[in-house]
Coordinates of N, CA and C in Angstrom, one line a residue:
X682 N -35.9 6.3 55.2 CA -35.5 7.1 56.4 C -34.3 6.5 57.0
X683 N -34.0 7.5 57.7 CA -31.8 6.9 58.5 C -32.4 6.0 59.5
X684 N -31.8 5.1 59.9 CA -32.4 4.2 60.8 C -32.0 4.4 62.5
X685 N -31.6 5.8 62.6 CA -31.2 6.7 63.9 C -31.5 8.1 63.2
X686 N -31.5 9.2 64.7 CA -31.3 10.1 64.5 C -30.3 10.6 64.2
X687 N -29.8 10.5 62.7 CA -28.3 11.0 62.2 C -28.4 12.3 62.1
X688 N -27.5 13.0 62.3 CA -27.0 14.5 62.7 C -25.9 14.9 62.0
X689 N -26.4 16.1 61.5 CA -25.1 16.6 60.7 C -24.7 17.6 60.9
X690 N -23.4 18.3 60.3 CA -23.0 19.7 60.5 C -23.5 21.2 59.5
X691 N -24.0 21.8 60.2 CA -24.7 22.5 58.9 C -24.9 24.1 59.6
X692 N -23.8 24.9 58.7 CA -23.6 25.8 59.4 C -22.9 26.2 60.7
X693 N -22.2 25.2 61.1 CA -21.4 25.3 62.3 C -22.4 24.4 63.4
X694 N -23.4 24.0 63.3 CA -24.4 23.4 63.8 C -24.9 22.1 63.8
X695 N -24.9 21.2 64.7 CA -25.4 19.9 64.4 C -26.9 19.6 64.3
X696 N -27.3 19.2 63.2 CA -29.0 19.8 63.2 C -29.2 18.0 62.6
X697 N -30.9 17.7 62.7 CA -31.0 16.3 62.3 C -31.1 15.9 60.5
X698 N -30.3 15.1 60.4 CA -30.6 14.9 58.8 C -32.1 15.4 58.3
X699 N -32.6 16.0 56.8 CA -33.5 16.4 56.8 C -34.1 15.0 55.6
X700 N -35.4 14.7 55.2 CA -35.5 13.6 54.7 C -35.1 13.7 53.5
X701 N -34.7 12.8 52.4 CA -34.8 12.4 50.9 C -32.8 12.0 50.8
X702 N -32.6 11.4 52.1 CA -31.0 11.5 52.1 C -30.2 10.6 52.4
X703 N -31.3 9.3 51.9 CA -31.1 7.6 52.6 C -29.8 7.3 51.7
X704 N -29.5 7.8 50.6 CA -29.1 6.9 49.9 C -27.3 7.7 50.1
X705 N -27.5 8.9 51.1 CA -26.0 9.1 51.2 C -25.2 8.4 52.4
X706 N -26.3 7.6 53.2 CA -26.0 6.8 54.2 C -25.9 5.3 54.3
X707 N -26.5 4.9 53.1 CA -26.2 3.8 52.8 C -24.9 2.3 52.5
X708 N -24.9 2.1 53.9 CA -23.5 1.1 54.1 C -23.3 0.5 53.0
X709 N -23.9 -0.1 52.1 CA -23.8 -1.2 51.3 C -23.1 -0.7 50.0
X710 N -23.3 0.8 49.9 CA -22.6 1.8 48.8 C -21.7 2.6 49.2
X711 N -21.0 2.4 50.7 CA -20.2 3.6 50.8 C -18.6 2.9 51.0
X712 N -17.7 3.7 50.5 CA -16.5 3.2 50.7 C -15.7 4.9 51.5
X713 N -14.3 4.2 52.3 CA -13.9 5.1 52.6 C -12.5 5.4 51.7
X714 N -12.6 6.8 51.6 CA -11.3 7.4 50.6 C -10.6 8.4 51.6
X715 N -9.3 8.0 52.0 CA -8.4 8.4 53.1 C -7.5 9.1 52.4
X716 N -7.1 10.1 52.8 CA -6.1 11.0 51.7 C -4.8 11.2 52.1
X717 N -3.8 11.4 51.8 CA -2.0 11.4 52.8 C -2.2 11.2 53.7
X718 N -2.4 10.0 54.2 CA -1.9 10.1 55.6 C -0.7 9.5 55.1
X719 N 0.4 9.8 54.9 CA 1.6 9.6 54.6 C 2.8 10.2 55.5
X720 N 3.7 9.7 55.0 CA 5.2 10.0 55.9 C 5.3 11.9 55.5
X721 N 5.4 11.5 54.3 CA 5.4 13.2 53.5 C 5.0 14.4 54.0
X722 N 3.8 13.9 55.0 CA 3.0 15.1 55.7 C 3.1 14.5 57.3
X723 N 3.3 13.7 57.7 CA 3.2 13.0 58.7 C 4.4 12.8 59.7
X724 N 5.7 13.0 58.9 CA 6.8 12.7 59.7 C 7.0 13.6 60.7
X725 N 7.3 13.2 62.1 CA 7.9 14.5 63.2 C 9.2 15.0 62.5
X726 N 10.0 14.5 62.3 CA 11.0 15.1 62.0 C 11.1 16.5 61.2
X727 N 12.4 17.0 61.8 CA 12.4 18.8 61.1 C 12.4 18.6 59.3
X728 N 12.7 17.6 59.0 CA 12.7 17.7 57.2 C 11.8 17.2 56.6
X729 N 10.6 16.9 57.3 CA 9.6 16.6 56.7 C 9.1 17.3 55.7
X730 N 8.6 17.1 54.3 CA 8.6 18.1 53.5 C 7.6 18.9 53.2
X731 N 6.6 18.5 53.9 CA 5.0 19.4 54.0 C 4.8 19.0 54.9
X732 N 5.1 19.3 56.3 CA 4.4 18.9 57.7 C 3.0 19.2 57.8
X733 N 2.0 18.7 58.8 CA 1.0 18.6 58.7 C 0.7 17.9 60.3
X734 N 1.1 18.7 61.1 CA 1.0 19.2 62.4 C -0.6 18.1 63.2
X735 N -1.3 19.0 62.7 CA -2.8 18.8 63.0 C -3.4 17.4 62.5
X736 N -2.3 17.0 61.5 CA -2.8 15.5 60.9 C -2.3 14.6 61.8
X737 N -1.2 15.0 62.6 CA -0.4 14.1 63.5 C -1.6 13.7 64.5
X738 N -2.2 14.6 65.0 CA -3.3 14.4 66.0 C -4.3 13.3 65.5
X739 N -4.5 12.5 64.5 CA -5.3 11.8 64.0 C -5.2 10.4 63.9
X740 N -3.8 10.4 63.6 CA -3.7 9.0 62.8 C -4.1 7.7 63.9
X741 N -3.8 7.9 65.2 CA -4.8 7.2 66.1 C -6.1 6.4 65.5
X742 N -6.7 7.6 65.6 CA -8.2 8.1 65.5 C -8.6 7.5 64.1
X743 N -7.6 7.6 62.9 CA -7.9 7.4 61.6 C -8.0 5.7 61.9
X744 N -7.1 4.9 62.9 CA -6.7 3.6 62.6 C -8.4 2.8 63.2
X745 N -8.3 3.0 64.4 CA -9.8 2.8 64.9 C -10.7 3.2 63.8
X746 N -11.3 4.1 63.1 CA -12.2 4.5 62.7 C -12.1 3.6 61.5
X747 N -11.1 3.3 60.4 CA -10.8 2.3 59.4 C -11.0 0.9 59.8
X748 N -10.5 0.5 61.3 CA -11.1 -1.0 61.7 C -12.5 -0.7 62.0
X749 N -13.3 -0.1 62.8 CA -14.9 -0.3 62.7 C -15.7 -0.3 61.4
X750 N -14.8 0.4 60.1 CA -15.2 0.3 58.8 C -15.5 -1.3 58.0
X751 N -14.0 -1.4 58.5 CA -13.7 -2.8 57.7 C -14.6 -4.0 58.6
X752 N -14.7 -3.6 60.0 CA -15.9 -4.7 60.3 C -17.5 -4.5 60.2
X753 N -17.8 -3.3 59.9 CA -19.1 -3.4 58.6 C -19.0 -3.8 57.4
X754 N -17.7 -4.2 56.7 CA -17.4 -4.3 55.5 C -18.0 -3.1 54.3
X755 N -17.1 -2.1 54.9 CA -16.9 -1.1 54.1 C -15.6 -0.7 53.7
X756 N -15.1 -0.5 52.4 CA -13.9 -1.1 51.9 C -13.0 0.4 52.3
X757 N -11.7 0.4 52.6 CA -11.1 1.3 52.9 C -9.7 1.4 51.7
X758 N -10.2 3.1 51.3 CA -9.2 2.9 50.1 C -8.1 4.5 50.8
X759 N -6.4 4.1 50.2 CA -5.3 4.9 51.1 C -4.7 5.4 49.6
X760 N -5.3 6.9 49.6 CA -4.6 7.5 48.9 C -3.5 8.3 49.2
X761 N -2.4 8.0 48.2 CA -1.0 8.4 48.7 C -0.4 9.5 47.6
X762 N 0.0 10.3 48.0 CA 0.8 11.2 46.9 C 2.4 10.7 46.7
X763 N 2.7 10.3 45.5 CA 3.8 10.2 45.2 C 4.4 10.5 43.8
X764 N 5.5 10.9 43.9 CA 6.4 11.4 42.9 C 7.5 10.6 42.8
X765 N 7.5 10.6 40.8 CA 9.0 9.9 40.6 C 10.0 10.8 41.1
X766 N 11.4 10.1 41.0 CA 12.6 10.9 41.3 C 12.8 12.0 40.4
X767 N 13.4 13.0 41.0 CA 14.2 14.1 40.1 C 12.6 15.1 40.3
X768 N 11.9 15.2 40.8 CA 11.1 16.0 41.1 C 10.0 16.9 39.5
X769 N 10.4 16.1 38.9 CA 9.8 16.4 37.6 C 8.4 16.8 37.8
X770 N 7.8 15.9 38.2 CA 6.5 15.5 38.4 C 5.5 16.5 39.3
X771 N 6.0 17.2 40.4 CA 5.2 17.6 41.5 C 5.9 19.9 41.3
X772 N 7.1 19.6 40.4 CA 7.6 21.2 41.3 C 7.0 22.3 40.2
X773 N 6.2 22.0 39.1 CA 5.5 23.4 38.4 C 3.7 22.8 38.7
X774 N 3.7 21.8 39.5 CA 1.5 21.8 40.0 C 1.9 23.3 40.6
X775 N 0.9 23.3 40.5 CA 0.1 24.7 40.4 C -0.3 24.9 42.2
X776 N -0.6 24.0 43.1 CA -1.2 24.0 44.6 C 0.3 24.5 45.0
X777 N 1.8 23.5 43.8 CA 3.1 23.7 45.1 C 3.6 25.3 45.0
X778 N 3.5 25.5 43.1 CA 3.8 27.3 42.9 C 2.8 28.3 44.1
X779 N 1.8 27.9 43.9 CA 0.8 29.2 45.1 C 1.2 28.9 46.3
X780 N 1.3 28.0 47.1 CA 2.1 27.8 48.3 C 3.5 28.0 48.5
X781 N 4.5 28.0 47.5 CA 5.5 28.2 47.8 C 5.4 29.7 47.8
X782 N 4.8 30.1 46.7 CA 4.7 31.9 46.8 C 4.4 32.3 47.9
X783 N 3.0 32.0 48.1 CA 2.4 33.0 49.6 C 3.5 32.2 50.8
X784 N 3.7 30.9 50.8 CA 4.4 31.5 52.0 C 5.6 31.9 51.9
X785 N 6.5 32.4 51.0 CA 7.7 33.1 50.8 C 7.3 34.7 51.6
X786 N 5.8 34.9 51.6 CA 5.6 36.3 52.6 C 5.2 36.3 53.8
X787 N 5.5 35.1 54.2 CA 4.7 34.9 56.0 C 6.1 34.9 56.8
X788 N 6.2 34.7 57.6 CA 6.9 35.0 58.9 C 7.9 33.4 58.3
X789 N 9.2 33.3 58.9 CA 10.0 32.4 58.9 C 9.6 30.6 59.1
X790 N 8.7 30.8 60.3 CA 8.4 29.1 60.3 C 7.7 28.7 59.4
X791 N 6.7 29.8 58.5 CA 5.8 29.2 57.3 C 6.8 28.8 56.3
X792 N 7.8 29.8 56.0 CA 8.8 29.9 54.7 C 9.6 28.1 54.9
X793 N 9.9 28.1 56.2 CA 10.8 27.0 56.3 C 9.5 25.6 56.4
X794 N 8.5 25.4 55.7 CA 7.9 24.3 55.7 C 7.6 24.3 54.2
X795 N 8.2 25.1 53.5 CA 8.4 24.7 52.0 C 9.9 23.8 51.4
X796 N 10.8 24.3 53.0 CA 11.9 24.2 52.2 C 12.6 22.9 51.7
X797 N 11.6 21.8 52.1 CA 11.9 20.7 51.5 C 10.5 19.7 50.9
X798 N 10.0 20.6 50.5 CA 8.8 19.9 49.2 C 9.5 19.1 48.3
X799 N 10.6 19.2 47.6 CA 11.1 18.5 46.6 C 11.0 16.5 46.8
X800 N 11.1 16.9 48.4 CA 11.0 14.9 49.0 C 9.5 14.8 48.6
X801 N 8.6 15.7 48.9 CA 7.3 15.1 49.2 C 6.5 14.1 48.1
X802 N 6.2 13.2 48.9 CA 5.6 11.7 48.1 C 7.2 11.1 47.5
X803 N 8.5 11.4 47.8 CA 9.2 10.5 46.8 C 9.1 9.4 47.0
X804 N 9.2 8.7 45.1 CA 8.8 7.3 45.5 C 10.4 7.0 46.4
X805 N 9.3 5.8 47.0 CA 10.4 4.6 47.7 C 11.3 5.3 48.5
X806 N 10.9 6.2 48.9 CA 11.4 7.0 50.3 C 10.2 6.8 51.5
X807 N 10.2 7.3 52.6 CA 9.6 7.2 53.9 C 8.4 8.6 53.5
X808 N 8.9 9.4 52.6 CA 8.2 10.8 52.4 C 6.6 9.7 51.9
X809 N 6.6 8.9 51.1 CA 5.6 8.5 50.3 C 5.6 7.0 50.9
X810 N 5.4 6.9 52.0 CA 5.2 5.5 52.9 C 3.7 6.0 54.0
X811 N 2.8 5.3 53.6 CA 1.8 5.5 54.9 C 2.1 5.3 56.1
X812 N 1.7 6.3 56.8 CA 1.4 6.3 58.2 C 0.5 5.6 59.0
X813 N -0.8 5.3 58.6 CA -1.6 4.7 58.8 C -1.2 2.9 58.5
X814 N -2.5 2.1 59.5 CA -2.9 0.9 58.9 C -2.9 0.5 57.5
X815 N -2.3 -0.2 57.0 CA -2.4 -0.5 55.7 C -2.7 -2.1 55.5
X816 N -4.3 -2.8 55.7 CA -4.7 -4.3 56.3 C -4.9 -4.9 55.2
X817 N -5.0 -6.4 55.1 CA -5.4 -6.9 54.3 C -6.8 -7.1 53.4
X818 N -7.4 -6.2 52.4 CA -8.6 -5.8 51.7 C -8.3 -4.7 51.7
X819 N -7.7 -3.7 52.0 CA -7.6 -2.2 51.9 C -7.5 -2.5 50.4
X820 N -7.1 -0.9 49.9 CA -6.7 -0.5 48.2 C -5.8 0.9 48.4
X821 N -4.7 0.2 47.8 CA -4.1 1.5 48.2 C -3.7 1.9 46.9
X822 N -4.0 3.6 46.4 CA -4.0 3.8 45.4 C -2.7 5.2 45.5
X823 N -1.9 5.0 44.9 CA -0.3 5.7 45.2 C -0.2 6.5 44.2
X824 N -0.9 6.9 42.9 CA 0.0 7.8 41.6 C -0.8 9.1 42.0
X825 N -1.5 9.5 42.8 CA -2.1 11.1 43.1 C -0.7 11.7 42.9
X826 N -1.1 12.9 42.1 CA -0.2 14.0 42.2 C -0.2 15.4 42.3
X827 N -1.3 15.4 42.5 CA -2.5 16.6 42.4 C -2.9 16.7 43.3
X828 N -4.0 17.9 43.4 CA -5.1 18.0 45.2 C -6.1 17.3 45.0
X829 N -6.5 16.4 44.0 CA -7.6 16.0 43.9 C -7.4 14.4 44.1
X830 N -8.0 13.6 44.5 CA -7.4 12.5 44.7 C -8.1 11.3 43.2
X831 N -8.7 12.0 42.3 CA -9.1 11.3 41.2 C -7.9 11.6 39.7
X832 N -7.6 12.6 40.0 CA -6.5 13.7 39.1 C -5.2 12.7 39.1
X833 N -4.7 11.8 37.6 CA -3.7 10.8 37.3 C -4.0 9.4 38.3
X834 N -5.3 8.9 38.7 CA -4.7 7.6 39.8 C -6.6 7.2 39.0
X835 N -6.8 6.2 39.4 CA -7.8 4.8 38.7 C -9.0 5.2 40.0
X836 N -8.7 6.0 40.6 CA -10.0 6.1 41.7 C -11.2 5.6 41.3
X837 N -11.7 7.0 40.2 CA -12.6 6.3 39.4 C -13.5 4.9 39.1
X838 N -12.5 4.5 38.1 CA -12.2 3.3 38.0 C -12.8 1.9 39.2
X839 N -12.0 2.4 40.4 CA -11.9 0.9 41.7 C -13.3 1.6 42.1
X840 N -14.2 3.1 41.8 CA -15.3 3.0 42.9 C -16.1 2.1 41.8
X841 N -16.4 2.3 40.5 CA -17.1 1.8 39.7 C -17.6 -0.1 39.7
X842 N -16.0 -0.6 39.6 CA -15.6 -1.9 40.3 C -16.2 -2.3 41.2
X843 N -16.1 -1.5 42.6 CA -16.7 -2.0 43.4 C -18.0 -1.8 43.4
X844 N -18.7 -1.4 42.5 CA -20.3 -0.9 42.5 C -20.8 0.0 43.0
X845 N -19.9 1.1 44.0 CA -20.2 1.7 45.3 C -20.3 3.2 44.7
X846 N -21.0 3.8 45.3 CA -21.4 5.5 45.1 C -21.1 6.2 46.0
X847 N -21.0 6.0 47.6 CA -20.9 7.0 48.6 C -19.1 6.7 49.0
X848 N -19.0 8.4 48.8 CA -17.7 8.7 49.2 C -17.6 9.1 50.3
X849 N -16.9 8.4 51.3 CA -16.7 9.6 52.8 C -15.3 9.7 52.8
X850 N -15.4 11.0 52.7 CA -13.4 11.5 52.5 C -13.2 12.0 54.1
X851 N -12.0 11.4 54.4 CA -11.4 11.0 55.8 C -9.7 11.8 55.2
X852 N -9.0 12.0 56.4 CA -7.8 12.2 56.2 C -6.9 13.8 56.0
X853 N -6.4 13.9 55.2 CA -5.5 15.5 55.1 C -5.3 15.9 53.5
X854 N -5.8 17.5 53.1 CA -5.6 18.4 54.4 C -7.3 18.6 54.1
X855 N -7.9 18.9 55.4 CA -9.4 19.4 55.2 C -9.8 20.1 53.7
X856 N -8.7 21.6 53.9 CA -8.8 22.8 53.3 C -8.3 22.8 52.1
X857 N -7.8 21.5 51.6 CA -7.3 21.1 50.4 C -7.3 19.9 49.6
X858 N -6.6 18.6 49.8 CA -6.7 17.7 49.1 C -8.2 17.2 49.6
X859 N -8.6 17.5 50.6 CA -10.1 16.8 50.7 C -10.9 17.5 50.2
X860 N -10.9 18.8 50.5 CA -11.9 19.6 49.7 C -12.1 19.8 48.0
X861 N -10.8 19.4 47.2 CA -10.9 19.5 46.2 C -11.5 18.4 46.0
X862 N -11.1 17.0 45.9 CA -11.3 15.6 46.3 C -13.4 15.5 46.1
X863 N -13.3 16.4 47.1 CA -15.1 16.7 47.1 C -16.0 17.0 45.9
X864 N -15.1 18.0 45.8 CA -15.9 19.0 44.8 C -15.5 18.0 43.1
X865 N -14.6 17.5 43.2 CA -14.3 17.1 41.9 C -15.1 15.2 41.6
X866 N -15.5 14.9 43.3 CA -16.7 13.5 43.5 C -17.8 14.0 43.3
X867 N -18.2 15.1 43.2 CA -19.6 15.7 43.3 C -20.0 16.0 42.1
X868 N -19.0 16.5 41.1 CA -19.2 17.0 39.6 C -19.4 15.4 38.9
X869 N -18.9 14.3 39.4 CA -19.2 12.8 39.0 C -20.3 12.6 39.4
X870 N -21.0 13.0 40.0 CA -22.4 12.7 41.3 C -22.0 11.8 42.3
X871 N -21.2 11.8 42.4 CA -20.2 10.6 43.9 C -21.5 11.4 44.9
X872 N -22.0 10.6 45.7 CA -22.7 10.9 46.8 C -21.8 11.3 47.8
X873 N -21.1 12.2 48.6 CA -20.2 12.9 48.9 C -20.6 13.2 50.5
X874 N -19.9 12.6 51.5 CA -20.1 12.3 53.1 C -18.3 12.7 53.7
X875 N -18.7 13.8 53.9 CA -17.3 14.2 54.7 C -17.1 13.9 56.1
X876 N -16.3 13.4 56.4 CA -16.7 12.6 58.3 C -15.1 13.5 58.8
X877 N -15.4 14.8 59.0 CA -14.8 16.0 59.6 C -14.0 15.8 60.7
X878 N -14.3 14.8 61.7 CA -13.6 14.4 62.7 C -12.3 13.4 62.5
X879 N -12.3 12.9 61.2 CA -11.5 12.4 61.0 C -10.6 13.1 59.4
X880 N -10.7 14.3 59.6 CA -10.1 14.8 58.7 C -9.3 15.9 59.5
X881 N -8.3 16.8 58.9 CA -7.2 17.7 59.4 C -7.0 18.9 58.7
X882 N -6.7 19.8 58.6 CA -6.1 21.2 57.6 C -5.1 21.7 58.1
X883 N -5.5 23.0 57.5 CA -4.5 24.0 58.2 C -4.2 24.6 59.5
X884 N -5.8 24.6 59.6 CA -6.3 25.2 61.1 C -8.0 25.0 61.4
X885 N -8.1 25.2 62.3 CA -9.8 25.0 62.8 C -10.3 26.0 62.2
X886 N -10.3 27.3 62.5 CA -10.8 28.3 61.1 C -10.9 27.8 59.5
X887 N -9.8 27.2 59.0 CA -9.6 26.4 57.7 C -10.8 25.5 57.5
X888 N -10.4 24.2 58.0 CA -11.3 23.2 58.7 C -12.7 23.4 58.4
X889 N -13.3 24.5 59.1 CA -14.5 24.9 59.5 C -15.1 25.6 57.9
X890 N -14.2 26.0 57.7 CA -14.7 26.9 56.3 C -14.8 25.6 55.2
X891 N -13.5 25.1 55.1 CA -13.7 23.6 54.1 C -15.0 23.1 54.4
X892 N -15.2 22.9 55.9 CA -17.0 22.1 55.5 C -17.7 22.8 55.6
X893 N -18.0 24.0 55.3 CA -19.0 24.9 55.4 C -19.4 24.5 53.9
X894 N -18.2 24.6 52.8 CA -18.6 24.4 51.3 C -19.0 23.4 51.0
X895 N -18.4 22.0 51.9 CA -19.0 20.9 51.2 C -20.3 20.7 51.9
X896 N -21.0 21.0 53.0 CA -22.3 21.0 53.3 C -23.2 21.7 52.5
X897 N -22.9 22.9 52.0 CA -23.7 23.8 51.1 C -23.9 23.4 49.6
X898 N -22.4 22.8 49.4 CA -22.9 22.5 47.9 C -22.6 21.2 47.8
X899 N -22.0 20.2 48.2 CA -21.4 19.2 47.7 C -21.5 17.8 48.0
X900 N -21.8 17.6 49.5 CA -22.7 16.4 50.2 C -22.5 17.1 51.5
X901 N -22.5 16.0 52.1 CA -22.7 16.3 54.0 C -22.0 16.2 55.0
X902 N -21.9 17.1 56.1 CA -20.6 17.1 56.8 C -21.3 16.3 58.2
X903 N -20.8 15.2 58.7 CA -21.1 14.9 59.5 C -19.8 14.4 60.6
X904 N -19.6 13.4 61.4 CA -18.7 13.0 62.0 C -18.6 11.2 62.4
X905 N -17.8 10.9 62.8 CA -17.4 9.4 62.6 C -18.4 8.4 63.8
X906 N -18.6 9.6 64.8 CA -19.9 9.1 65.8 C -21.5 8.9 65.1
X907 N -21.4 9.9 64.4 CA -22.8 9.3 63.7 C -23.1 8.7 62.9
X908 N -21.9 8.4 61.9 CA -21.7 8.0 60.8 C -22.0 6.0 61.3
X909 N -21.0 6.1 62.1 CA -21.0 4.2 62.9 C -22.2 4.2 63.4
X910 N -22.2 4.8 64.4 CA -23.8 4.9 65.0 C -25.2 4.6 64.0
X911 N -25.1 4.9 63.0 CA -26.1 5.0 61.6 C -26.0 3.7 60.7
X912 N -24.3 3.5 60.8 CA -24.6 2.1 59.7 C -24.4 0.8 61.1
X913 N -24.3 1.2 62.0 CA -24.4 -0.4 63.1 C -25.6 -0.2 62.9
X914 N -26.5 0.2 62.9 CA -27.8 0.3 62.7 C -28.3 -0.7 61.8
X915 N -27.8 -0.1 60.6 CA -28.2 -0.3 59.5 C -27.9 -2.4 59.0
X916 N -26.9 -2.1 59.9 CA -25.8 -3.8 59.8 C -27.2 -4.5 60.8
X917 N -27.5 -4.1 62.1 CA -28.1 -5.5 63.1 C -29.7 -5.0 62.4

């Protein structure tokens, strides 16, 4: 049993964990997997090459929530999207073709948030420099090039290493790199804990739909209040 009333999101609703679900809460197996919070999505400036508005609102939020982690000693891992030079790497993925398409038919300010994808993640530019805390024990895992944050990078690999099973995917974009992220920890059996409050998308509509799927099929959508709340618990 959770050692609090842990609460999740379930159907737009916060309802109480139902029993047989100890082991998705379990501090001693969970690590956190943080996704772009990078310059690339993160920068104010007008040439940012995938802005990510809504992610700006976070990074606060992400830095606190990563130090209460790391003083349970729960390991915090910073996945970063980056591309070599000359854009080889990133301009025929398949997420940048469908995005550049559809928004080539939206109104002007959508069109003009493609128009400098070619920077995004470059290495050893500010495009592919985190935003976030980056402390001493983090893991920062930099070759993502894809929506999925196991797709070309050792993710894999460092959860295995560290012995750990539960994923809580934190960070950007809700409606994409995390949600794919999910679905593709879930087909591994990654015990799969989305902590929603500290994630970002497109929009709150977006958002809202992204965790609708991962509660339904994939693990559990909960928030960073209950999540702490549940493993201080679990720690005294």
């Amino acid at each position: 049993m959770p050692y609090t009333d842990m609460k999740i999101n379930l159907n737009g609703r916060m309802v109480s964990l139902p029993q047989g679900f100890d082991d998705y809460l379990d501090l001693s197996r969970a690590v956190i997997v943080e996704l772009d919070m990078h310059g690339g999505h993160l920068d104010p400036g007008p040439d940012c090459p995938a802005p990510s508005p809504r992610g700006r609102e976070i990074i606060d939020d992400v830095n606190r929530f990563n130090d209460a982690c790391r003083m349970l000693g729960v390991p915090v891992i910073h996945i970063v999207n980056t591309y070599r030079s000359g854009d080889f790497e990133g301009r025929e993925s398949g997420w940048r073709r469908i995005t550049e398409g559809h928004y080539s038919m939206l109104p002007g300010d959508m069109t003009s948030c493609t128009r400098h994808y070619g920077n995004l993640g470059l290495e050893g530019t500010k495009w592919g420099a985190l935003v976030v805390e980056n402390k001493p024990g983090d893991i920062v895992v930099n070759t993502k090039k894809r929506v999925t944050a196991f797709e070309t990078t050792d993710l894999d690999l460092i959860m295995r290493a560290l012995g750990r099973d539960v994923m809580v995917i934190t960070g950007i974009m809700t409606n994409c790199c995390d949600l794919c992220t999910a679905y593709y920890a879930g087909s591994k059996d990654y015990k799969v804990v989305l902590c929603m409050d500290m994630t970002r998308g497109s929009s709150p509509a977006d958002e809202a739909a992204a965790g609708l799927m991962i509660s339904r099929y994939i693990g559990l959508n909960t928030n960073s209040g209950e999540l702490l709340r549940e493993w201080r618990a679990q720690k005294s």
